[in-house]
XYZ file of C-alpha atoms in Angstrom:
522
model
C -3.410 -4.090 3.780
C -6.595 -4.439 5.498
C -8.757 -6.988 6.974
C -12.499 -7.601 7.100
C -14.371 -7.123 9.924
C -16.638 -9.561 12.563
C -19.021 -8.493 14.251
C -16.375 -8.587 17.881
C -12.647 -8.290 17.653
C -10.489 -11.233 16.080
C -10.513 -14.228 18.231
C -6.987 -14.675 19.683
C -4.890 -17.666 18.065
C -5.287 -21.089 19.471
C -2.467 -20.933 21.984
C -0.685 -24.315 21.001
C 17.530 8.456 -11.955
C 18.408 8.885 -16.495
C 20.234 11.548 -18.945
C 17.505 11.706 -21.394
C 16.046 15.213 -21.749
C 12.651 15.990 -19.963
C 9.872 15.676 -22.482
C 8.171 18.930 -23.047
C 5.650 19.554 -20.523
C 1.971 20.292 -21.934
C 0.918 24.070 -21.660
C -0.773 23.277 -17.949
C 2.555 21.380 -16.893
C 4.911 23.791 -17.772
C 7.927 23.791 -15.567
C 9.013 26.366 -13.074
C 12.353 25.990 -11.370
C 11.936 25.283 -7.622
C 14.168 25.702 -5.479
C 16.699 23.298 -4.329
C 17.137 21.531 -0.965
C 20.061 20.380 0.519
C 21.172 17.333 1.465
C 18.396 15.668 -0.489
C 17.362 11.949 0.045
C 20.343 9.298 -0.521
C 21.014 9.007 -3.592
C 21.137 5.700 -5.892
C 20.848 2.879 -2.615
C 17.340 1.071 -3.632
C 17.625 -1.517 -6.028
C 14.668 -3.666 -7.433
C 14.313 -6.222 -4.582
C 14.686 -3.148 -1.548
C 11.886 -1.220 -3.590
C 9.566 -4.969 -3.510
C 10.546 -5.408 0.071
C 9.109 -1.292 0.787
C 5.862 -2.282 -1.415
C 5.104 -6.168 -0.286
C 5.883 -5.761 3.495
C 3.151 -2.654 3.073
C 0.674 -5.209 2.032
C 1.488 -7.086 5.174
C 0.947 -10.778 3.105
C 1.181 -13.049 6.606
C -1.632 -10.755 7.927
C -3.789 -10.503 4.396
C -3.383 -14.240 4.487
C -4.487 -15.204 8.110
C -6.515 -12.270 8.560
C -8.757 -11.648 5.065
C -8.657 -15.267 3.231
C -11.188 -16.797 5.356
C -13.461 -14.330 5.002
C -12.729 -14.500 1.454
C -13.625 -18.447 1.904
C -16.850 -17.910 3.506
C -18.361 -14.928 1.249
C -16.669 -16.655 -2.052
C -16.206 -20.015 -1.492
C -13.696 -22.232 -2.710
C -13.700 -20.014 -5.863
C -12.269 -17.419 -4.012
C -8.420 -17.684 -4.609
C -9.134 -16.907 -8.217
C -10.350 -13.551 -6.935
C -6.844 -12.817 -6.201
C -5.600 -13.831 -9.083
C -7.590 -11.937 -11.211
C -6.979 -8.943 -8.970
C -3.057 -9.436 -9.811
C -4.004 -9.074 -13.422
C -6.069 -6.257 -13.645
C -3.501 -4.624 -11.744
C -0.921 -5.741 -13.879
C -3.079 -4.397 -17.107
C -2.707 -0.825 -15.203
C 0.766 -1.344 -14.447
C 1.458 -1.529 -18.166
C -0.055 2.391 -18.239
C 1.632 3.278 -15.892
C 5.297 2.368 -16.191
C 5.445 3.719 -19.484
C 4.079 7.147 -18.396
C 7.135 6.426 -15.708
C 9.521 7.463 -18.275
C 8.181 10.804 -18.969
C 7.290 11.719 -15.341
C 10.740 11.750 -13.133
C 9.255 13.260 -10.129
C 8.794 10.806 -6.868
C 4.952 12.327 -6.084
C 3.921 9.197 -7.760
C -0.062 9.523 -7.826
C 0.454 13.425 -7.483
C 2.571 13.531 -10.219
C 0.836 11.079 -12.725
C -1.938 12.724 -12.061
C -1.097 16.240 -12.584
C 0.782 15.370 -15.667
C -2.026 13.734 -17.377
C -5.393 15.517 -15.617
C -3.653 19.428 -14.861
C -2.647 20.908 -11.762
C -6.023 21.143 -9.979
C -6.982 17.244 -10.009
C -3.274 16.799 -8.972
C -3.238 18.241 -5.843
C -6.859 16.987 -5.188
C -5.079 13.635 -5.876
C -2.275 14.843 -3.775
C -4.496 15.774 -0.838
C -6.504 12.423 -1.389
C -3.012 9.914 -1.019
C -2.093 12.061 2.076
C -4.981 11.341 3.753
C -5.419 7.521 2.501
C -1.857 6.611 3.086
C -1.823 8.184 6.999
C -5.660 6.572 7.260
C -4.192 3.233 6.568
C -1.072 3.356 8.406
C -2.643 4.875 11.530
C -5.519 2.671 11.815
C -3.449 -0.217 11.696
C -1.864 0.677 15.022
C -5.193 0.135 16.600
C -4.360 -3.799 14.880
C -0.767 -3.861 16.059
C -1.900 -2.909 19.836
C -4.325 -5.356 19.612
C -2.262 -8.473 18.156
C 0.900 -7.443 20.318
C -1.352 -7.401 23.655
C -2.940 -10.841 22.906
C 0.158 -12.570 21.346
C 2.687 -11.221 24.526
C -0.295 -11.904 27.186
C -0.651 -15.844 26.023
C 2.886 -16.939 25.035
C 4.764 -14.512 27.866
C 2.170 -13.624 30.001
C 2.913 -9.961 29.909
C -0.202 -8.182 30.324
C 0.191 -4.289 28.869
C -2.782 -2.289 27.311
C -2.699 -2.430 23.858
C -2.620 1.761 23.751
C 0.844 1.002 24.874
C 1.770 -1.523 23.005
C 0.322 0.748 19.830
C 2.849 3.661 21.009
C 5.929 1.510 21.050
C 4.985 0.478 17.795
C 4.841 4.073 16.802
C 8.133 4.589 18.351
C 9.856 2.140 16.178
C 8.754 2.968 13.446
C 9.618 6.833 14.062
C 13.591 5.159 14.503
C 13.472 3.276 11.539
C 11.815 5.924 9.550
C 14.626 8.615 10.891
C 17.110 6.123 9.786
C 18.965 5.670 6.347
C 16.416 4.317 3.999
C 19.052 1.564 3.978
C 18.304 0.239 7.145
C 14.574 0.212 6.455
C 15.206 -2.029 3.403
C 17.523 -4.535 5.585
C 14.367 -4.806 8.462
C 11.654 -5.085 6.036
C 13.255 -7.641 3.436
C 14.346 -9.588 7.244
C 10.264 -9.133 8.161
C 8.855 -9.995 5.144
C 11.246 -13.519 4.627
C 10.257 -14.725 7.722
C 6.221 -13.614 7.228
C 6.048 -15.102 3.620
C 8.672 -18.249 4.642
C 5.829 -19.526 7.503
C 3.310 -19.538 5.021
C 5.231 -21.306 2.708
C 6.116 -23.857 5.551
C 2.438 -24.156 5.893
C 1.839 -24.820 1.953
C 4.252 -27.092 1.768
C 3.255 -29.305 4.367
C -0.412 -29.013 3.031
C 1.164 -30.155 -0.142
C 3.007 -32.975 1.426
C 0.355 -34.573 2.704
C -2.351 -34.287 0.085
C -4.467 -31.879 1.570
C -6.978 -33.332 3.787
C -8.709 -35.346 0.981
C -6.538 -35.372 -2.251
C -5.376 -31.934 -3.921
C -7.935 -30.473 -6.011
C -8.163 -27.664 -8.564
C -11.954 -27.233 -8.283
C -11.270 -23.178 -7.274
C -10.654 -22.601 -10.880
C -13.555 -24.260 -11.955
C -15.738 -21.454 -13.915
C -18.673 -22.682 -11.641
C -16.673 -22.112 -8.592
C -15.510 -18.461 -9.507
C -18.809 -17.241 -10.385
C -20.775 -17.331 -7.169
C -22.724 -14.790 -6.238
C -20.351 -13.221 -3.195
C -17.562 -12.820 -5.257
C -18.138 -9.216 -5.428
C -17.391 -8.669 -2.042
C -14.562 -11.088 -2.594
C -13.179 -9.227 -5.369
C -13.364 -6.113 -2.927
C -11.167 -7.785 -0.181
C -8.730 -9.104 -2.504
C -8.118 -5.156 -4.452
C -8.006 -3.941 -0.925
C -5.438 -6.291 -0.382
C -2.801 -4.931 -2.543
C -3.329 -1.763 -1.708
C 0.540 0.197 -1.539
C 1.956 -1.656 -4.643
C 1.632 1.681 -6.433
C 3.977 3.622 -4.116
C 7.365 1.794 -6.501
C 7.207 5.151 -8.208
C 7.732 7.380 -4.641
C 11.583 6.060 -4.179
C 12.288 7.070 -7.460
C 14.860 9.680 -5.932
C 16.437 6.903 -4.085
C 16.566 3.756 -6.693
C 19.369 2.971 -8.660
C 18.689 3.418 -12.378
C 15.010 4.755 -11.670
C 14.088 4.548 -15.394
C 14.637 0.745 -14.758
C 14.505 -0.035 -11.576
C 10.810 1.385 -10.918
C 8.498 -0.514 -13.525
C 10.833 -4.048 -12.937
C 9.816 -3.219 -8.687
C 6.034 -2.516 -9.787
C 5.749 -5.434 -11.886
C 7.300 -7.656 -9.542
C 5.577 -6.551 -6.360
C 2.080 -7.113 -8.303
C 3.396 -10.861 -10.012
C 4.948 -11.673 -6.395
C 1.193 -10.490 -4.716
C -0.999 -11.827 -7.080
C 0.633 -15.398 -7.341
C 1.177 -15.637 -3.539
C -2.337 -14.700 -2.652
C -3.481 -16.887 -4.800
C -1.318 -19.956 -3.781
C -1.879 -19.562 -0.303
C -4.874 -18.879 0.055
C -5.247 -22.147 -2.761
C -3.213 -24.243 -0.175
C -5.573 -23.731 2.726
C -8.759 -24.502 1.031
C -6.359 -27.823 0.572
C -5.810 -28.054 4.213
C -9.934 -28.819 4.933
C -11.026 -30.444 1.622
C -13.371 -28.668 -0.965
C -16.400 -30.049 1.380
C -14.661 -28.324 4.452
C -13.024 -25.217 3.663
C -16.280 -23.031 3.669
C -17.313 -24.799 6.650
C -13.911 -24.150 8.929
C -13.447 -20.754 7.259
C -17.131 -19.453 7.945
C -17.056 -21.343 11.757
C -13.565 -19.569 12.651
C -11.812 -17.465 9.992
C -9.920 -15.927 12.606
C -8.356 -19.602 13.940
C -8.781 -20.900 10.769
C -5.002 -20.627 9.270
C -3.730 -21.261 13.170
C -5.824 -24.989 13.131
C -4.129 -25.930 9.774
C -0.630 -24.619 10.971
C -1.181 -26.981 14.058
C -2.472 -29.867 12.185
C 0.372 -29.700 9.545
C 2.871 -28.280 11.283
C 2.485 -28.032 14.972
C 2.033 -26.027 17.368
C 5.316 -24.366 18.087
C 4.722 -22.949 14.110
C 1.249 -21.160 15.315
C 2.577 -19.799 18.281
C 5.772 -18.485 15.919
C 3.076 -17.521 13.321
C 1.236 -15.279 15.791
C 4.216 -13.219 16.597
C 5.065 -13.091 12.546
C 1.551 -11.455 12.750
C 2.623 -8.561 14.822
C 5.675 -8.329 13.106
C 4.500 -8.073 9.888
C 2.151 -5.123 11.138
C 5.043 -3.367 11.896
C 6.756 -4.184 8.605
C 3.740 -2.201 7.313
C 3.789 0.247 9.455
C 7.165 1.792 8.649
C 6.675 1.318 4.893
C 3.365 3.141 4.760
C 5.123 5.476 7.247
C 7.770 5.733 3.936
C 5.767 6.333 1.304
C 3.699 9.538 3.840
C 7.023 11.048 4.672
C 8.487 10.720 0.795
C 5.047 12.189 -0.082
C 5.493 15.330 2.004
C 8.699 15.446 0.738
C 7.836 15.755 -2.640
C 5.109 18.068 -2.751
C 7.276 20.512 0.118
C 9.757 20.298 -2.429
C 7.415 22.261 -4.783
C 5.769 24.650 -1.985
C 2.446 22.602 -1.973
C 3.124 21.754 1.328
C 5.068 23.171 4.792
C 8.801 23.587 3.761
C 9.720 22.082 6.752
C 8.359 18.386 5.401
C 10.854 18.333 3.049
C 13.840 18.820 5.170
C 16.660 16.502 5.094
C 18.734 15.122 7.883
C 22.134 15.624 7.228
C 23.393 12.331 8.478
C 20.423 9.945 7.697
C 19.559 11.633 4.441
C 15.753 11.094 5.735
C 12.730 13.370 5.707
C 13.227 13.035 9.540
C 10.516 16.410 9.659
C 7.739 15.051 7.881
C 8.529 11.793 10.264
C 8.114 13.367 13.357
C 4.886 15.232 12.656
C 3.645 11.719 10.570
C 4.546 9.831 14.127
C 3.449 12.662 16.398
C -0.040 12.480 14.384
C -0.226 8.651 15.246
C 0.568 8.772 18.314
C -2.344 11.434 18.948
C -4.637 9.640 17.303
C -4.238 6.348 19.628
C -4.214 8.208 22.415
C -7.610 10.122 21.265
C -8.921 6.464 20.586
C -7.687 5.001 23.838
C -9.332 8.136 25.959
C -12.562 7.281 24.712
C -12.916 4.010 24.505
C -12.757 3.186 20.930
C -12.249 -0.893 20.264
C -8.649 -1.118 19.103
C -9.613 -3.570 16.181
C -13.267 -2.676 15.283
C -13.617 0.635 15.765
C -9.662 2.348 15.332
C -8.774 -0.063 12.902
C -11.420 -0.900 10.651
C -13.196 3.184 10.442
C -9.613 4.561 10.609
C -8.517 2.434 7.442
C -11.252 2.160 5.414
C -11.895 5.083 3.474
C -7.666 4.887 3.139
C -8.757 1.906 0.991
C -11.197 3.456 -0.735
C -9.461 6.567 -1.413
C -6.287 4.492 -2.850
C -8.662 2.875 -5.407
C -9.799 5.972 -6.743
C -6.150 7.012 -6.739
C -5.499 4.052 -9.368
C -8.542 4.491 -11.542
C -7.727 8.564 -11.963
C -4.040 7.434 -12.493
C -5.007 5.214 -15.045
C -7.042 8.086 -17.055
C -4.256 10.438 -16.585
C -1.542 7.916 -18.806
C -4.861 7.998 -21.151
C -5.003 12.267 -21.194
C -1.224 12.603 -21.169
C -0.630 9.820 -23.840
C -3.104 11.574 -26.161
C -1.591 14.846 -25.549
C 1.903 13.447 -26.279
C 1.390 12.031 -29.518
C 4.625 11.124 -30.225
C 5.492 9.681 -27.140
C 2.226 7.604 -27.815
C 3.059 6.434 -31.184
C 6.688 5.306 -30.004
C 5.202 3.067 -26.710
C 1.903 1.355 -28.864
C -1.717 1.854 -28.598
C -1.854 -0.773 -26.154
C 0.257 0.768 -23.471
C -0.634 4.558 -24.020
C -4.619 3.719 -24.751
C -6.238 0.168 -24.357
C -3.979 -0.680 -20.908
C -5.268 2.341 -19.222
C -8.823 2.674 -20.284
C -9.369 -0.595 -19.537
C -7.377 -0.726 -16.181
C -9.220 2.454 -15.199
C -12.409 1.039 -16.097
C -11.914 -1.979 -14.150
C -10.720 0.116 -10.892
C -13.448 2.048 -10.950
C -15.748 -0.962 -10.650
C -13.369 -2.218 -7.894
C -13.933 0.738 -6.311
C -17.657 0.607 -6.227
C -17.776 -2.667 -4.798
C -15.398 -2.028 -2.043
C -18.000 1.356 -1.793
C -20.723 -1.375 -1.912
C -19.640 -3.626 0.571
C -18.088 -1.667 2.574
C -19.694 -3.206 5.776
C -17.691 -6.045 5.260
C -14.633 -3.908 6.118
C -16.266 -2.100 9.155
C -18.617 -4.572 10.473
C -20.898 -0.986 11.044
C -23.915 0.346 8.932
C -24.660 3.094 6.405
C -24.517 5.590 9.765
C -20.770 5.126 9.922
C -19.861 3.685 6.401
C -21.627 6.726 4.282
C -19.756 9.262 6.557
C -16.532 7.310 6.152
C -17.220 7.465 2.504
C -17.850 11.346 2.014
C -14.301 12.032 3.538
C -12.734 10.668 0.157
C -14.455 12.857 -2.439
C -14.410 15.909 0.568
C -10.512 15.829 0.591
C -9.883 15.421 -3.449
C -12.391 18.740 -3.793
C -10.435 20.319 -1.238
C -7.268 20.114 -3.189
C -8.923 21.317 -6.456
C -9.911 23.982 -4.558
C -6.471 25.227 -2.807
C -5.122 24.474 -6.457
C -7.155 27.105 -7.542
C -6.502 29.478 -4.741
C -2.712 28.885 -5.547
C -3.700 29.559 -9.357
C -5.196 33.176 -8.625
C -3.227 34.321 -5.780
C 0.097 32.044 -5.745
C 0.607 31.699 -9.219
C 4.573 30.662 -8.898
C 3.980 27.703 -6.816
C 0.925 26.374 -8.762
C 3.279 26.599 -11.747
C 5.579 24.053 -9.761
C 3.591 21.721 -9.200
C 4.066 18.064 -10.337
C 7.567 19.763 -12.659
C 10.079 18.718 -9.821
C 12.560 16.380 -12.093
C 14.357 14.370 -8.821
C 16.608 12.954 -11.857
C 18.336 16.078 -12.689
C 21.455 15.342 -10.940
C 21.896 11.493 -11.963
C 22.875 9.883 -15.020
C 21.701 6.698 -16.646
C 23.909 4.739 -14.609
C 22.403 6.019 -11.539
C 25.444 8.135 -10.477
C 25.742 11.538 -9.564
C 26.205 13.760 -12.636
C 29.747 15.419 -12.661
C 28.378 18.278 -14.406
């Protein structure tokens, strides 16, 4: 998730696993046996709707919605929920790469893994490097927008006035609980978040609905004219950054019943479930002011603009309920990016690319309750760095914090996208049993439309930091830094670690589990 940027903070709201043998790795993926932890990560608990809930609560929707589709409004016009739409496809076109390549890749490093499958051990842990950084980027920044949400909503509905540092360190505090907990208990808070985020917007577009709109409902947003404007290019970047986190499916593949299954049916669903909400909501709220009007309200006050319509249609005891949704769904996002960075530690200390002590398991939780206390400990540091000097909570530790996090997932999916292409050609048999179009013309094409996603997020990046190139170029050098600094240790590991870099990305977290999902007898 992450929203655009004004020029000052937000206004506040108006107050009213499978049996099937491992497919032979290719001569740089040959496995190595590494050694086993124990307890590992519970096994078999996720099924297809927890593994949603993990990746759809990360996109924070309620937030996305109230937060980014104004600004998509005013840059786009009414074109612009198309934009989402056609973001939902193109990522749909790469999930077709990439849950096939799911099926010959039973390791839960997701990007890591895809990556160093299809592209060799040194872009791997470049990639590996590269998600560490995005993923904690975009979770920690997004404290600075919890503080700041949770100060303003508790000041004007309960008239509690706390700085929003401390508001930002309970956050981080909760989420540390709920990450140390079963992964079981993160699933039952998220999917009870995320119902009542996405149910107030569908209160919302339903009354909108009811009533007509404000001047008759119109389909005019799909209109070629309308979709073709000249800002869509910055709308097309908001709308990619937007679903950022759908990927991470593939990282609770340890935990998911029936992996094989479970993972592509989660992908495909989180991106169908994204892509059509998006685009209906943010559809519905152009309804709410008219064709003539949307641009107007949305370029006047995008940050009041879904909190007028929720008053006018609904009333105002569903805006002040929206604007503590808000906060809650930050922290919905908060502990599932704060998920996928502990699983992600897990996985590559499972291999020795990483601190041993990442990968430990709590014996009663079955969580990576290590990697979670450093992962919290480094948030917590990081608002109290931005508090000491000053740094806006919104515009400064929010938007700079997250944004090359967004651009560094985007080049995450475009290199995963080449490496089904590299490992598909390699695996010629494999290839010929999936189809040209899911082992070749999905992911050339996906990757080819990522990278261009990825240039205009690169390209308009101001809209995401509200800054110029003196803070946008440096925040867009750390993502190429980090991915040469893992091909670099890679290569260090290659010449004087050799048994570790021949681990890497070969960890088969199915090994113990049958097709059923059970634990093997044997």
């Amino acid at each position: 998730m992450h929203l655009p940027s004004e020029t000052a903070a937000p206004a506040a709201a108006p107050t009213a696993r499978s049996s099937t043998p491992t497919p032979t790795p290719t001569t740089d993926q040959s496995p190595a046996s590494a050694p086993s932890s124990a307890p590992g990560l519970e096994r078999g608990v996720l099924g297809t709707g927890d593994i949603v809930f993990f990746v759809v609560a990360a996109a924070a929707p309620l937030t996305v919605m109230a937060g980014v589709a104004p600004f998509a409004i005013a840059f786009g016009g009414i074109g612009a929920p198309a934009a989402y739409l056609a973001t939902g496809l193109v990522l749909a076109l790469f999930a077709v790469g990439f849950t096939t390549m799911a099926a010959h890749v039973r390791n839960g490093g997701a990007f890591y893994a895809y990556i160093t499958r299809g592209l060799g051990r040194p872009a791997g842990l470049g990639a590996a490097l590269l998600a560490v950084l995005s993923y904690n980027a975009i979770q920690i920044g997004m404290f600075g927008a919890f503080g700041y949400f949770a100060k303003e909503t508790a000041g004007d509905l309960l008239g509690v006035d706390l700085p929003w540092p401390l508001w930002s360190l309970l956050g981080v505090a909760a989420v540390w609980f709920l990450g140390y907990r079963s992964i079981n208990l993160g699933a039952k808070v998220l999917g009870a978040l995320l119902i009542a985020e996405t149910g107030i917007l569908l209160v919302l577009a339903v009354a909108i609905l009811a009533r007509g709109g404000a001047h008759g409902l119109s389909l005019a947003s799909f209109s070629p004219g309308n979709m073709a404007t000249g800002g869509m290019g910055g709308v097309l970047g908001l709308s990619f950054a937007a679903f950022v986190g759908f990927e991470a499916t593939a990282i609770y593949r340890e935990e998911a019943r029936t992996p094989h299954r479970t993972v592509p049916r989660a992908t495909y669903a989180a991106i169908a479930f994204l892509g059509l909400f998006y685009t209906f909501i943010t559809w519905t709220i152009v309804q709410a002011f008219g064709d003539a009007g949307a641009v107007a309200a949305a370029t006047e006050d995008p940050a009041g603009m879904f909190f007028t319509a929720m008053t006018e249609y609904v009333g105002g005891w569903a805006t002040d309920l929206q604007r503590v949704l808000i906060v809650t769904s930050l922290l919905a996002a908060l502990l599932a990016f704060h998920n996928t960075i502990t699983r992600y530690g897990h996985a590559l200390a499972s291999e020795g690319a990483a601190p041993a002590a990442l990968g430990r398991i709590h014996p009663r939780h079955r969580s990576p309750w290590i990697g979670g206390i450093v992962q919290s400990l480094l948030a917590a540091g990081a608002v109290v760095v931005a508090a000491l000097i000053g740094a806006d909570p919104y515009n400064q530790f929010f938007l700079w914090v997250n944004s090359p996090g967004v651009v560094g997932i985007l080049l995450l999916q475009a290199l995963a996208g080449l490496a089904v292409y590299a490992f598909f050609r390699r695996e010629r048999a494999a290839a010929a049993s999936a189809g040209r179009l899911r082992t070749a013309v999905a992911p050339l094409l996906s990757t080819a439309l990522l990278c261009g996603a990825t240039a205009l997020v690169v390209w308009r990046l101001d809209l995401f930091t509200a800054a110029g190139p003196e803070v946008n170029w440096p925040l867009v050098s750390v993502v190429p830094v980090v991915f040469l600094a893992g091909v670099g240790l890679a290569l260090r590991l290659r010449s004087r670690r050799p048994e570790v870099y021949a681990r890497l990305g070969t960890a088969d977290v199915d090994a113990d589990v049958d097709v059923d999902g059970e634990p093997d007898p044997h």
